[in-house]
Amino acid sequence: MAQRLAALRKKLTAIQLDGLMVTNAANLRYLTHFTGTSGVALITRTSAFFVTDSRYTQQAYQQVAPQGYAIVESAGSLFAEINRLLRKLQLTTLGFEADYVSFNTYDDLADLFDVGLVPTSGIVEQLRAVKDPDEVALIREAAAITDQAYQHVLTTIHPGMTERQVADDLDFYMRRQGASSVAFDTIVASGPRSAMPHGVATDKVIAANELVTLDFGCYYHGYVSDLTRTFAVGQPSSELKHIYQIVLQAQEQVIKNARAGLTGQQFDYVARQVITKAGYGDYFGHGTGHGIGLEIHETPLASPSASDTTLVDGNVITAEPGIYLLGLGGVRIEDDLLIMSSGNQILNNAPKHDLIVV
Ligand SMILES: [Mn+2]
């Protein structure tokens, strides 16, 4: 934590801010270890405060105080308490997280605070994009739980089950293995619904000879995993088998090439060119990858427009190309990669090398 605060203070100095007010829950957790829902951190170049209400005071002393924060319990508005601190500390410029402060809250803050409010964007997110070994270990564990859940579902899924039953089975299995919750609503998209990249599980009954795409993940001690596999329940059509092989090749090319120094655009292009050359470029509408960590979508992103993003050692990013054929079905294969200067490490080991038919 000392390292995180030191890195943040270096940024504050570079952009000439006296302090930063942090309100986003994931950023708060990253900087303070707080897991509650009501708190604001004020980090200056020399001090750190955490303001919360009485519901979380004890928790703040347990989680946040050991990280070097003075805990302040507020009886009323957390921002009023922050303002008292700003006066006491005689700050003149305060950064706030412009991406998460509503128009109305900004209005209130501008009235309440005596300091110059400076909108900032992505300061803590940039720090979060580079994972330390402890964070990688938690993502690895989240990925292992996800892999096990996939293996489990392959043994239980059968025609006649609904997508929702499969999702329940996956979700419950992950919690029994130590996950605190799912990372997002589990996607179970079967038959023609597999052409919907984000087809969250419905009451549709899974029929024989359909493709099924599962896209799911879990939280483990605050960190997420994100896994997608497409498999078949009985024999699907030859075109669907064909696109499986193309998506697999595209995803394997990404794994072969991903390393620090690549831009998000280049990372994306590795997959896109395989799919385009095979004639399915128009059926791959989303980006190839996104960072994961405390949140399911975070920095860095890999897409055709991500030319200003450069991957660095310690990023964890998904590799998830897909092909989606309206009315027929779709395929996506996704693993989580730890980016290193020499290449990458795959954090998942769920099988994918042949289309699995159950
Ligand atoms: Mn994903």
Coordinates of C-alpha atoms and ligand atoms in Angstrom, one line a residue:
M1 CA 0.0 0.0 0.0
A2 CA 2.9 2.4 0.7
Q3 CA 4.0 1.8 -2.9
R4 CA 0.5 2.6 -4.2
L5 CA 0.3 5.9 -2.2
A6 CA 3.8 6.9 -3.2
A7 CA 2.9 6.3 -6.9
L8 CA -0.3 8.3 -6.5
R9 CA 1.6 11.2 -4.8
K10 CA 4.1 11.3 -7.6
K11 CA 1.3 11.8 -10.0
L12 CA -0.3 14.5 -7.9
T13 CA 3.0 16.3 -7.9
A14 CA 3.4 15.9 -11.6
I15 CA -0.1 17.5 -12.3
Q16 CA 0.3 20.1 -9.5
L17 CA -2.6 19.0 -7.3
D18 CA -2.5 19.4 -3.5
G19 CA -4.7 16.4 -3.1
L20 CA -7.1 14.0 -4.7
M21 CA -10.6 13.1 -3.4
V22 CA -11.4 9.5 -4.2
T23 CA -15.1 8.3 -4.3
N24 CA -15.1 5.4 -6.8
A25 CA -15.6 2.1 -4.9
A26 CA -12.9 0.1 -6.8
N27 CA -10.4 3.0 -6.6
L28 CA -11.2 3.3 -2.9
R29 CA -10.6 -0.4 -2.4
Y30 CA -7.3 -0.3 -4.3
L31 CA -6.0 2.6 -2.2
T32 CA -7.5 1.8 1.2
H33 CA -8.6 -1.8 1.2
F34 CA -12.1 -0.6 2.2
T35 CA -14.9 -3.0 1.1
G36 CA -17.9 -1.1 2.4
T37 CA -20.2 1.2 0.4
S38 CA -19.9 4.6 2.1
G39 CA -16.5 6.3 2.2
V40 CA -14.5 9.1 0.7
A41 CA -10.7 9.2 0.8
L42 CA -8.7 12.4 0.8
I43 CA -5.1 11.9 -0.1
T44 CA -2.7 14.9 0.0
R45 CA 1.0 15.0 -0.7
T46 CA 1.8 14.3 2.9
S47 CA -1.4 13.0 4.6
A48 CA -4.3 10.6 4.0
F49 CA -7.8 10.6 5.5
F50 CA -10.7 8.3 5.2
V51 CA -14.2 9.6 6.0
T52 CA -17.0 7.2 6.6
D53 CA -20.2 7.0 8.6
S54 CA -20.9 5.2 11.9
R55 CA -22.0 2.0 10.1
Y56 CA -18.5 1.5 8.8
T57 CA -16.3 3.1 11.5
Q58 CA -15.2 -0.3 13.0
Q59 CA -14.6 -1.7 9.6
A60 CA -12.5 1.3 8.6
Y61 CA -10.3 0.9 11.6
Q62 CA -9.8 -2.7 10.7
Q63 CA -9.3 -2.3 6.9
V64 CA -8.2 1.2 6.3
A65 CA -6.3 2.5 9.3
P66 CA -3.5 -0.1 8.9
Q67 CA -2.9 1.4 5.4
G68 CA -1.8 4.7 6.9
Y69 CA -5.1 6.6 6.9
A70 CA -6.6 8.7 9.7
I71 CA -10.2 7.6 10.1
V72 CA -12.8 10.3 10.4
E73 CA -16.4 9.4 11.4
S74 CA -18.9 11.8 9.9
A75 CA -22.3 12.4 11.5
G76 CA -23.8 14.0 8.4
S77 CA -22.6 14.5 4.8
L78 CA -19.2 12.9 4.1
F79 CA -18.4 15.8 1.8
A80 CA -19.0 18.3 4.6
E81 CA -16.4 16.4 6.7
I82 CA -14.0 16.5 3.7
N83 CA -14.5 20.3 3.5
R84 CA -13.6 20.7 7.2
L85 CA -10.4 18.8 6.4
L86 CA -9.7 20.9 3.4
R87 CA -9.9 24.0 5.5
K88 CA -7.7 22.6 8.3
L89 CA -5.1 21.5 5.7
Q90 CA -5.4 24.8 3.8
L91 CA -5.4 23.0 0.4
T92 CA -5.9 25.2 -2.7
T93 CA -6.4 22.7 -5.5
L94 CA -8.2 19.4 -5.1
G95 CA -8.7 16.8 -7.8
F96 CA -11.9 14.8 -8.0
E97 CA -12.9 11.8 -10.1
A98 CA -14.8 13.4 -12.9
D99 CA -15.9 10.1 -14.3
Y100 CA -17.9 9.2 -11.3
V101 CA -19.3 12.5 -9.9
S102 CA -22.8 13.3 -11.1
F103 CA -23.7 16.8 -12.4
N104 CA -25.8 17.5 -9.3
T105 CA -23.0 16.3 -6.9
Y106 CA -20.5 18.5 -8.7
D107 CA -22.9 21.4 -8.3
D108 CA -23.1 20.8 -4.5
L109 CA -19.3 20.4 -4.2
A110 CA -18.6 23.6 -6.0
D111 CA -20.9 25.4 -3.5
L112 CA -19.6 23.6 -0.5
F113 CA -15.8 23.5 -1.0
D114 CA -13.5 26.5 -0.8
V115 CA -10.8 24.9 -2.9
G116 CA -10.3 24.9 -6.6
L117 CA -11.9 21.7 -7.9
V118 CA -10.0 20.1 -10.7
P119 CA -11.6 17.3 -12.7
T120 CA -9.3 14.3 -13.2
S121 CA -9.7 11.1 -15.1
G122 CA -8.0 7.7 -14.9
I123 CA -5.3 8.6 -12.3
V124 CA -6.0 5.6 -10.0
E125 CA -7.1 3.4 -12.9
Q126 CA -3.7 3.8 -14.5
L127 CA -2.1 2.6 -11.3
R128 CA -4.5 -0.3 -11.1
A129 CA -3.7 -1.4 -14.6
V130 CA -0.3 -2.7 -13.5
K131 CA -0.9 -5.6 -11.1
D132 CA 1.5 -6.5 -8.3
P133 CA 2.2 -10.1 -7.5
D134 CA -0.4 -10.3 -4.7
E135 CA -3.1 -9.1 -7.2
V136 CA -2.0 -11.6 -9.8
A137 CA -2.2 -14.4 -7.3
L138 CA -5.8 -13.5 -6.5
I139 CA -6.8 -13.3 -10.2
R140 CA -5.1 -16.6 -10.7
E141 CA -7.2 -18.1 -8.0
A142 CA -10.4 -16.5 -9.4
A143 CA -9.4 -18.0 -12.8
A144 CA -8.8 -21.5 -11.3
I145 CA -12.3 -21.4 -9.7
T146 CA -13.8 -20.4 -13.1
D147 CA -11.9 -23.2 -14.9
Q148 CA -13.2 -25.8 -12.4
A149 CA -16.7 -24.5 -12.8
Y150 CA -16.5 -25.0 -16.5
Q151 CA -15.2 -28.6 -16.1
H152 CA -18.1 -29.2 -13.6
V153 CA -20.8 -27.9 -16.0
L154 CA -19.5 -30.1 -18.9
T155 CA -20.4 -33.1 -16.7
T156 CA -23.9 -31.8 -15.8
I157 CA -25.3 -30.0 -18.9
H158 CA -27.7 -31.9 -21.1
P159 CA -30.4 -31.2 -23.6
G160 CA -33.7 -30.2 -21.9
M161 CA -32.0 -28.0 -19.3
T162 CA -32.7 -24.3 -19.5
E163 CA -29.9 -21.8 -19.8
R164 CA -30.8 -20.4 -16.4
Q165 CA -30.4 -23.8 -14.8
V166 CA -26.9 -24.0 -16.3
A167 CA -26.1 -20.5 -15.0
D168 CA -27.4 -21.4 -11.5
D169 CA -25.2 -24.5 -11.5
L170 CA -22.1 -22.5 -12.6
D171 CA -22.7 -19.7 -10.1
F172 CA -23.4 -22.0 -7.2
Y173 CA -20.4 -24.1 -7.9
M174 CA -18.1 -21.1 -8.0
R175 CA -19.4 -19.9 -4.6
R176 CA -18.8 -23.3 -3.1
Q177 CA -15.2 -23.2 -4.3
G178 CA -14.6 -19.9 -2.4
A179 CA -15.9 -17.2 -4.8
S180 CA -17.8 -14.4 -3.0
S181 CA -20.0 -13.8 -6.0
V182 CA -20.2 -13.8 -9.8
A183 CA -18.2 -11.2 -11.6
F184 CA -21.2 -10.3 -13.8
D185 CA -24.5 -11.9 -14.9
T186 CA -23.5 -15.3 -16.3
I187 CA -23.9 -15.6 -20.0
V188 CA -25.4 -18.9 -21.2
A189 CA -26.3 -18.5 -24.9
S190 CA -27.5 -21.6 -26.7
G191 CA -28.4 -22.4 -30.3
P192 CA -29.2 -19.2 -32.3
R193 CA -28.9 -17.2 -29.1
S194 CA -25.1 -17.9 -29.1
A195 CA -25.0 -15.3 -31.9
M196 CA -25.7 -12.7 -29.2
P197 CA -22.3 -11.8 -27.8
H198 CA -23.8 -10.9 -24.4
G199 CA -26.7 -13.3 -24.2
V200 CA -27.4 -13.5 -20.5
A201 CA -29.1 -16.8 -19.5
T202 CA -32.8 -17.1 -20.2
D203 CA -35.5 -19.7 -19.7
K204 CA -34.7 -21.1 -23.2
V205 CA -34.4 -24.9 -23.2
I206 CA -31.1 -26.2 -24.6
A207 CA -31.7 -28.5 -27.5
A208 CA -29.7 -31.3 -29.1
N209 CA -27.0 -30.3 -31.6
E210 CA -26.8 -26.7 -30.4
L211 CA -23.7 -24.7 -29.7
V212 CA -23.6 -23.2 -26.2
T213 CA -21.4 -20.2 -25.2
L214 CA -20.7 -19.7 -21.5
D215 CA -19.1 -16.4 -20.5
F216 CA -18.7 -16.1 -16.8
G217 CA -16.4 -15.2 -14.0
C218 CA -16.2 -14.8 -10.2
Y219 CA -14.9 -12.5 -7.5
Y220 CA -12.2 -13.9 -5.3
H221 CA -11.1 -11.5 -2.5
G222 CA -12.1 -8.6 -4.6
Y223 CA -10.5 -9.7 -7.9
V224 CA -12.3 -11.1 -10.9
S225 CA -11.8 -13.7 -13.6
D226 CA -13.4 -13.8 -17.0
L227 CA -13.7 -17.0 -19.1
T228 CA -15.6 -17.8 -22.3
R229 CA -15.9 -21.2 -23.8
T230 CA -18.2 -22.4 -26.7
F231 CA -18.9 -26.1 -26.9
A232 CA -21.6 -28.3 -28.5
V233 CA -24.4 -30.4 -27.0
G234 CA -24.5 -33.0 -29.8
Q235 CA -23.2 -32.4 -33.3
P236 CA -23.6 -28.8 -34.7
S237 CA -23.6 -27.9 -38.4
S238 CA -20.3 -27.9 -40.3
E239 CA -20.2 -24.1 -40.6
L240 CA -20.4 -23.7 -36.9
K241 CA -17.6 -26.2 -36.5
H242 CA -15.7 -24.3 -39.1
I243 CA -16.0 -20.9 -37.3
Y244 CA -14.9 -22.6 -34.0
Q245 CA -11.6 -23.5 -35.7
I246 CA -11.2 -19.9 -37.0
V247 CA -11.9 -18.3 -33.6
L248 CA -9.5 -20.8 -31.9
Q249 CA -6.8 -19.9 -34.4
A250 CA -7.4 -16.2 -33.9
Q251 CA -7.2 -16.5 -30.1
E252 CA -4.1 -18.7 -30.2
Q253 CA -2.4 -16.1 -32.4
V254 CA -3.1 -13.4 -29.8
I255 CA -1.6 -15.7 -27.1
K256 CA 1.4 -16.3 -29.3
N257 CA 2.0 -12.6 -29.9
A258 CA 0.8 -10.7 -26.8
R259 CA 3.5 -9.0 -24.8
A260 CA 4.4 -5.6 -23.4
G261 CA 5.0 -2.9 -26.0
L262 CA 2.1 -3.9 -28.2
T263 CA -0.7 -1.3 -28.6
G264 CA -4.2 -2.2 -27.8
Q265 CA -4.9 -1.8 -31.5
Q266 CA -2.1 -4.2 -32.5
F267 CA -3.3 -6.8 -29.9
D268 CA -6.8 -6.5 -31.5
Y269 CA -5.4 -6.7 -35.0
V270 CA -3.7 -10.0 -34.4
A271 CA -7.1 -11.7 -33.9
R272 CA -9.0 -9.6 -36.4
Q273 CA -6.7 -10.4 -39.3
V274 CA -7.1 -14.1 -38.8
I275 CA -10.9 -13.8 -38.8
T276 CA -10.9 -11.3 -41.7
K277 CA -8.7 -13.5 -43.8
A278 CA -11.1 -16.4 -43.2
G279 CA -14.0 -14.2 -44.6
Y280 CA -15.8 -13.5 -41.3
G281 CA -14.4 -10.0 -40.5
D282 CA -17.9 -8.5 -40.6
Y283 CA -19.1 -11.0 -37.9
F284 CA -16.6 -9.9 -35.2
G285 CA -18.1 -6.7 -33.9
H286 CA -16.4 -6.2 -30.6
G287 CA -12.9 -5.5 -29.3
T288 CA -10.5 -8.4 -28.7
G289 CA -9.7 -7.7 -25.0
H290 CA -10.1 -5.7 -21.9
G291 CA -8.2 -5.4 -18.6
I292 CA -9.6 -7.1 -15.5
G293 CA -8.8 -6.7 -11.8
L294 CA -11.0 -5.1 -9.2
E295 CA -13.5 -4.6 -12.0
I296 CA -14.6 -6.7 -14.9
H297 CA -13.8 -4.0 -17.5
E298 CA -10.8 -1.8 -16.8
T299 CA -7.6 -0.4 -18.4
P300 CA -6.1 -1.5 -20.8
L301 CA -8.5 -2.0 -23.7
A302 CA -7.7 -3.7 -26.9
S303 CA -9.8 -2.7 -29.9
P304 CA -9.4 -1.2 -33.4
S305 CA -9.4 2.3 -31.9
A306 CA -7.0 1.6 -29.0
S307 CA -3.9 3.0 -30.7
D308 CA -3.0 5.2 -27.7
T309 CA -2.9 2.3 -25.3
T310 CA 0.4 0.4 -24.9
L311 CA 0.5 -2.8 -23.0
V312 CA 3.0 -3.0 -20.1
D313 CA 4.5 -5.6 -17.9
G314 CA 1.8 -6.5 -15.2
N315 CA -1.3 -5.8 -17.2
V316 CA -3.9 -8.5 -17.0
I317 CA -6.1 -8.5 -20.2
T318 CA -8.6 -10.9 -21.8
A319 CA -8.1 -12.4 -25.2
E320 CA -11.6 -13.0 -26.6
P321 CA -12.2 -13.0 -30.3
G322 CA -15.6 -14.2 -31.6
I323 CA -17.7 -14.8 -34.7
Y324 CA -21.5 -14.4 -34.6
L325 CA -23.8 -15.5 -37.4
L326 CA -27.3 -14.2 -37.0
G327 CA -29.9 -16.9 -36.8
L328 CA -27.3 -19.7 -36.7
G329 CA -25.1 -19.3 -33.7
G330 CA -21.7 -17.9 -32.6
V331 CA -18.4 -18.8 -31.1
R332 CA -16.2 -16.9 -28.6
I333 CA -13.1 -18.2 -26.8
E334 CA -11.7 -16.1 -23.9
D335 CA -8.7 -16.5 -21.6
D336 CA -7.1 -14.0 -19.1
L337 CA -3.5 -13.2 -19.9
L338 CA -0.8 -11.7 -17.7
I339 CA 1.3 -9.5 -19.9
M340 CA 5.1 -9.6 -19.5
S341 CA 7.9 -8.0 -21.4
S342 CA 8.9 -11.4 -22.7
G343 CA 5.3 -12.5 -23.7
N344 CA 2.4 -13.5 -21.5
Q345 CA 1.1 -16.2 -19.2
I346 CA -2.3 -17.7 -19.6
L347 CA -4.1 -17.6 -16.3
N348 CA -6.8 -20.1 -17.3
N349 CA -6.5 -23.7 -18.3
A350 CA -10.0 -24.7 -19.3
P351 CA -9.8 -27.0 -22.4
K352 CA -10.4 -25.4 -25.8
H353 CA -8.2 -27.1 -28.4
D354 CA -10.9 -29.2 -29.9
L355 CA -14.6 -28.3 -30.1
I356 CA -15.9 -30.2 -27.1
V357 CA -19.1 -32.2 -27.8
V358 CA -21.0 -33.4 -24.8
Ligands
MN1 MN -14.4 -10.5 -21.2

